[in-house]
């Protein structure tokens, strides 16, 4: 019997000891590391980023889609833009970082009914569990910061 999609996700996550995750049956979740990120989860059918979600089947083709969607969500090339009216979320937009360095809409979902007359607030969340070399290539772990590579303060004479 082949491994379940959740097993495959867990096997991939085990390659990155710095990424904390929770697993229970067919459910697996990488929680946000701080207030600027968002949880990424899979429940056996659906990959979710807070209020945004995408449904998948349980065949091999879907398994690849789940792995890509899940990995994308925990990478720094993905961000989630949430719009709120009166403090209640009503729109979730997933954006991807292009090779040119621009954020482009990947997918959007929203509620049909919301308090449209209330003040809008925009919240942008982004994970930094994994860093991508290129938008379409393999995902690599984020390296620790190198203090030697930070620019030295410059002084200018007037």
PDB file of C-alpha atoms in Angstrom:
ATOM      1  CA  UNK A   1       0.000   0.000   0.000  1.00  0.00           C
ATOM      2  CA  UNK A   2       1.378   3.419  -0.908  1.00  0.00           C
ATOM      3  CA  UNK A   3       1.880   6.173   1.630  1.00  0.00           C
ATOM      4  CA  UNK A   4      -0.980   8.602   2.160  1.00  0.00           C
ATOM      5  CA  UNK A   5      -0.634  12.208   1.038  1.00  0.00           C
ATOM      6  CA  UNK A   6      -0.397  13.242   4.700  1.00  0.00           C
ATOM      7  CA  UNK A   7       2.440  10.717   5.209  1.00  0.00           C
ATOM      8  CA  UNK A   8       4.232  12.155   2.184  1.00  0.00           C
ATOM      9  CA  UNK A   9       3.868  15.702   3.561  1.00  0.00           C
ATOM     10  CA  UNK A  10       5.206  14.595   6.932  1.00  0.00           C
ATOM     11  CA  UNK A  11       8.183  12.849   5.274  1.00  0.00           C
ATOM     12  CA  UNK A  12       9.023  16.090   3.451  1.00  0.00           C
ATOM     13  CA  UNK A  13       8.643  18.181   6.622  1.00  0.00           C
ATOM     14  CA  UNK A  14      10.995  15.843   8.502  1.00  0.00           C
ATOM     15  CA  UNK A  15      13.758  17.003   6.120  1.00  0.00           C
ATOM     16  CA  UNK A  16      13.513  20.457   7.754  1.00  0.00           C
ATOM     17  CA  UNK A  17      14.049  20.079  11.515  1.00  0.00           C
ATOM     18  CA  UNK A  18      13.496  23.816  12.063  1.00  0.00           C
ATOM     19  CA  UNK A  19       9.866  23.565  10.848  1.00  0.00           C
ATOM     20  CA  UNK A  20       7.449  22.655  13.636  1.00  0.00           C
ATOM     21  CA  UNK A  21       4.284  20.809  12.617  1.00  0.00           C
ATOM     22  CA  UNK A  22       1.328  19.032  14.204  1.00  0.00           C
ATOM     23  CA  UNK A  23      -0.170  15.777  12.956  1.00  0.00           C
ATOM     24  CA  UNK A  24      -3.289  13.863  13.900  1.00  0.00           C
ATOM     25  CA  UNK A  25      -4.541  11.162  11.510  1.00  0.00           C
ATOM     26  CA  UNK A  26      -5.002  12.708   8.058  1.00  0.00           C
ATOM     27  CA  UNK A  27      -4.607  16.242   9.459  1.00  0.00           C
ATOM     28  CA  UNK A  28      -1.238  18.019   9.353  1.00  0.00           C
ATOM     29  CA  UNK A  29      -0.537  21.678  10.106  1.00  0.00           C
ATOM     30  CA  UNK A  30       2.473  23.979  10.106  1.00  0.00           C
ATOM     31  CA  UNK A  31       1.479  26.760  12.513  1.00  0.00           C
ATOM     32  CA  UNK A  32       2.483  30.376  12.019  1.00  0.00           C
ATOM     33  CA  UNK A  33       5.756  31.108  13.790  1.00  0.00           C
ATOM     34  CA  UNK A  34       4.631  34.604  14.768  1.00  0.00           C
ATOM     35  CA  UNK A  35       1.897  37.172  14.183  1.00  0.00           C
ATOM     36  CA  UNK A  36       3.170  37.984  10.685  1.00  0.00           C
ATOM     37  CA  UNK A  37       2.591  34.463   9.327  1.00  0.00           C
ATOM     38  CA  UNK A  38      -0.375  32.119   8.853  1.00  0.00           C
ATOM     39  CA  UNK A  39      -1.001  28.405   9.507  1.00  0.00           C
ATOM     40  CA  UNK A  40      -0.877  26.022   6.538  1.00  0.00           C
ATOM     41  CA  UNK A  41      -2.861  22.814   6.943  1.00  0.00           C
ATOM     42  CA  UNK A  42      -4.088  19.748   5.065  1.00  0.00           C
ATOM     43  CA  UNK A  43      -7.020  17.636   6.278  1.00  0.00           C
ATOM     44  CA  UNK A  44      -6.998  14.766   3.773  1.00  0.00           C
ATOM     45  CA  UNK A  45      -8.890  16.746   1.102  1.00  0.00           C
ATOM     46  CA  UNK A  46      -8.142  20.450   1.461  1.00  0.00           C
ATOM     47  CA  UNK A  47      -5.060  22.654   1.835  1.00  0.00           C
ATOM     48  CA  UNK A  48      -5.938  25.738   3.897  1.00  0.00           C
ATOM     49  CA  UNK A  49      -4.212  29.039   4.594  1.00  0.00           C
ATOM     50  CA  UNK A  50      -6.416  30.601   7.291  1.00  0.00           C
ATOM     51  CA  UNK A  51      -9.637  31.513   5.343  1.00  0.00           C
ATOM     52  CA  UNK A  52      -8.319  30.562   1.885  1.00  0.00           C
ATOM     53  CA  UNK A  53      -8.456  26.907   0.767  1.00  0.00           C
ATOM     54  CA  UNK A  54      -8.085  24.597  -2.218  1.00  0.00           C
ATOM     55  CA  UNK A  55      -9.678  21.130  -2.600  1.00  0.00           C
ATOM     56  CA  UNK A  56      -7.785  18.093  -3.943  1.00  0.00           C
ATOM     57  CA  UNK A  57      -8.563  14.438  -4.681  1.00  0.00           C
ATOM     58  CA  UNK A  58      -6.651  11.472  -3.292  1.00  0.00           C
ATOM     59  CA  UNK A  59      -4.858  10.201  -6.420  1.00  0.00           C
ATOM     60  CA  UNK A  60      -1.159  10.553  -7.313  1.00  0.00           C
ATOM     61  CA  UNK A  61      -1.757  13.637  -9.465  1.00  0.00           C
ATOM     62  CA  UNK A  62      -3.568  15.325  -6.570  1.00  0.00           C
ATOM     63  CA  UNK A  63      -0.755  14.321  -4.202  1.00  0.00           C
ATOM     64  CA  UNK A  64       1.696  16.383  -6.238  1.00  0.00           C
ATOM     65  CA  UNK A  65      -0.732  19.317  -6.207  1.00  0.00           C
ATOM     66  CA  UNK A  66      -1.129  19.057  -2.421  1.00  0.00           C
ATOM     67  CA  UNK A  67       2.652  18.937  -1.934  1.00  0.00           C
ATOM     68  CA  UNK A  68       3.158  21.979  -4.171  1.00  0.00           C
ATOM     69  CA  UNK A  69       0.321  23.971  -2.588  1.00  0.00           C
ATOM     70  CA  UNK A  70       1.398  23.097   0.970  1.00  0.00           C
ATOM     71  CA  UNK A  71       5.080  23.828   0.255  1.00  0.00           C
ATOM     72  CA  UNK A  72       4.164  27.090  -1.461  1.00  0.00           C
ATOM     73  CA  UNK A  73       2.173  28.212   1.592  1.00  0.00           C
ATOM     74  CA  UNK A  74       5.076  27.803   3.990  1.00  0.00           C
ATOM     75  CA  UNK A  75       7.571  29.461   1.635  1.00  0.00           C
ATOM     76  CA  UNK A  76       8.503  33.127   1.493  1.00  0.00           C
ATOM     77  CA  UNK A  77       7.228  33.341  -2.117  1.00  0.00           C
ATOM     78  CA  UNK A  78       3.629  33.239  -0.874  1.00  0.00           C
ATOM     79  CA  UNK A  79       1.663  35.800   1.058  1.00  0.00           C
ATOM     80  CA  UNK A  80      -1.943  36.035   2.177  1.00  0.00           C
ATOM     81  CA  UNK A  81      -3.762  39.364   1.959  1.00  0.00           C
ATOM     82  CA  UNK A  82      -6.849  39.487   4.185  1.00  0.00           C
ATOM     83  CA  UNK A  83      -9.441  42.248   3.911  1.00  0.00           C
ATOM     84  CA  UNK A  84     -11.655  42.949   6.904  1.00  0.00           C
ATOM     85  CA  UNK A  85     -14.760  45.047   7.393  1.00  0.00           C
ATOM     86  CA  UNK A  86     -15.360  46.129  10.966  1.00  0.00           C
ATOM     87  CA  UNK A  87     -12.745  43.608  12.123  1.00  0.00           C
ATOM     88  CA  UNK A  88     -14.391  40.619  10.395  1.00  0.00           C
ATOM     89  CA  UNK A  89     -12.438  38.960   7.556  1.00  0.00           C
ATOM     90  CA  UNK A  90     -14.338  38.762   4.269  1.00  0.00           C
ATOM     91  CA  UNK A  91     -11.669  38.352   1.536  1.00  0.00           C
ATOM     92  CA  UNK A  92      -8.544  36.197   1.272  1.00  0.00           C
ATOM     93  CA  UNK A  93      -6.096  36.660  -1.608  1.00  0.00           C
ATOM     94  CA  UNK A  94      -3.067  34.416  -2.098  1.00  0.00           C
ATOM     95  CA  UNK A  95      -0.244  36.208  -3.899  1.00  0.00           C
ATOM     96  CA  UNK A  96       2.979  34.780  -5.328  1.00  0.00           C
ATOM     97  CA  UNK A  97       6.287  36.532  -5.745  1.00  0.00           C
ATOM     98  CA  UNK A  98       7.264  36.702  -9.415  1.00  0.00           C
ATOM     99  CA  UNK A  99      10.839  36.269 -10.627  1.00  0.00           C
ATOM    100  CA  UNK A 100      10.857  40.038 -11.225  1.00  0.00           C
ATOM    101  CA  UNK A 101      10.098  40.620  -7.532  1.00  0.00           C
ATOM    102  CA  UNK A 102       6.453  41.692  -7.941  1.00  0.00           C
ATOM    103  CA  UNK A 103       3.512  40.246  -6.000  1.00  0.00           C
ATOM    104  CA  UNK A 104       0.890  38.756  -8.336  1.00  0.00           C
ATOM    105  CA  UNK A 105      -2.549  37.373  -7.475  1.00  0.00           C
ATOM    106  CA  UNK A 106      -2.582  33.566  -7.498  1.00  0.00           C
ATOM    107  CA  UNK A 107      -6.071  32.950  -6.131  1.00  0.00           C
ATOM    108  CA  UNK A 108      -8.812  34.800  -4.292  1.00  0.00           C
ATOM    109  CA  UNK A 109     -11.873  33.844  -2.288  1.00  0.00           C
ATOM    110  CA  UNK A 110     -14.405  36.014  -0.478  1.00  0.00           C
ATOM    111  CA  UNK A 111     -17.671  35.956   1.378  1.00  0.00           C
ATOM    112  CA  UNK A 112     -20.783  36.881  -0.560  1.00  0.00           C
ATOM    113  CA  UNK A 113     -22.364  38.735   2.358  1.00  0.00           C
ATOM    114  CA  UNK A 114     -20.344  41.071   4.558  1.00  0.00           C
ATOM    115  CA  UNK A 115     -20.688  44.479   6.198  1.00  0.00           C
ATOM    116  CA  UNK A 116     -19.666  46.456   3.087  1.00  0.00           C
ATOM    117  CA  UNK A 117     -20.464  49.782   4.781  1.00  0.00           C
ATOM    118  CA  UNK A 118     -17.852  49.270   7.523  1.00  0.00           C
ATOM    119  CA  UNK A 119     -14.266  50.537   7.358  1.00  0.00           C
ATOM    120  CA  UNK A 120     -11.857  48.256   5.443  1.00  0.00           C
ATOM    121  CA  UNK A 121      -8.579  47.116   6.953  1.00  0.00           C
ATOM    122  CA  UNK A 122      -5.909  45.176   5.061  1.00  0.00           C
ATOM    123  CA  UNK A 123      -3.697  42.567   6.733  1.00  0.00           C
ATOM    124  CA  UNK A 124      -0.733  41.018   4.891  1.00  0.00           C
ATOM    125  CA  UNK A 125       0.671  37.743   6.254  1.00  0.00           C
ATOM    126  CA  UNK A 126       3.727  35.873   5.014  1.00  0.00           C
ATOM    127  CA  UNK A 127       5.544  32.751   6.199  1.00  0.00           C
ATOM    128  CA  UNK A 128       9.300  32.356   6.212  1.00  0.00           C
ATOM    129  CA  UNK A 129       9.671  28.652   6.996  1.00  0.00           C
ATOM    130  CA  UNK A 130      11.287  27.887   3.627  1.00  0.00           C
ATOM    131  CA  UNK A 131      12.966  30.000   0.978  1.00  0.00           C
ATOM    132  CA  UNK A 132      12.670  29.276  -2.736  1.00  0.00           C
ATOM    133  CA  UNK A 133      15.580  29.660  -5.132  1.00  0.00           C
ATOM    134  CA  UNK A 134      13.176  30.401  -7.983  1.00  0.00           C
ATOM    135  CA  UNK A 135       9.421  30.529  -8.074  1.00  0.00           C
ATOM    136  CA  UNK A 136       9.185  27.259 -10.026  1.00  0.00           C
ATOM    137  CA  UNK A 137      12.223  25.375  -8.718  1.00  0.00           C
ATOM    138  CA  UNK A 138      12.926  23.341  -5.629  1.00  0.00           C
ATOM    139  CA  UNK A 139      12.362  24.694  -2.162  1.00  0.00           C
ATOM    140  CA  UNK A 140      15.325  24.988   0.200  1.00  0.00           C
ATOM    141  CA  UNK A 141      15.519  25.620   3.947  1.00  0.00           C
ATOM    142  CA  UNK A 142      16.073  29.217   4.980  1.00  0.00           C
ATOM    143  CA  UNK A 143      19.731  29.690   5.942  1.00  0.00           C
ATOM    144  CA  UNK A 144      20.635  31.409   9.200  1.00  0.00           C
ATOM    145  CA  UNK A 145      21.521  35.092   8.787  1.00  0.00           C
ATOM    146  CA  UNK A 146      25.186  35.759   8.050  1.00  0.00           C
ATOM    147  CA  UNK A 147      26.389  38.809   9.992  1.00  0.00           C
ATOM    148  CA  UNK A 148      29.462  39.097   7.723  1.00  0.00           C
ATOM    149  CA  UNK A 149      27.284  39.656   4.655  1.00  0.00           C
ATOM    150  CA  UNK A 150      25.398  42.649   6.092  1.00  0.00           C
ATOM    151  CA  UNK A 151      26.601  45.950   4.728  1.00  0.00           C
ATOM    152  CA  UNK A 152      28.885  48.002   6.945  1.00  0.00           C
ATOM    153  CA  UNK A 153      27.583  51.386   8.009  1.00  0.00           C
ATOM    154  CA  UNK A 154      28.888  54.096   5.737  1.00  0.00           C
ATOM    155  CA  UNK A 155      29.973  57.507   6.790  1.00  0.00           C
ATOM    156  CA  UNK A 156      29.905  60.478   4.524  1.00  0.00           C
ATOM    157  CA  UNK A 157      31.827  63.696   4.974  1.00  0.00           C
ATOM    158  CA  UNK A 158      29.968  66.920   4.361  1.00  0.00           C
TER     159      UNK A 158
END
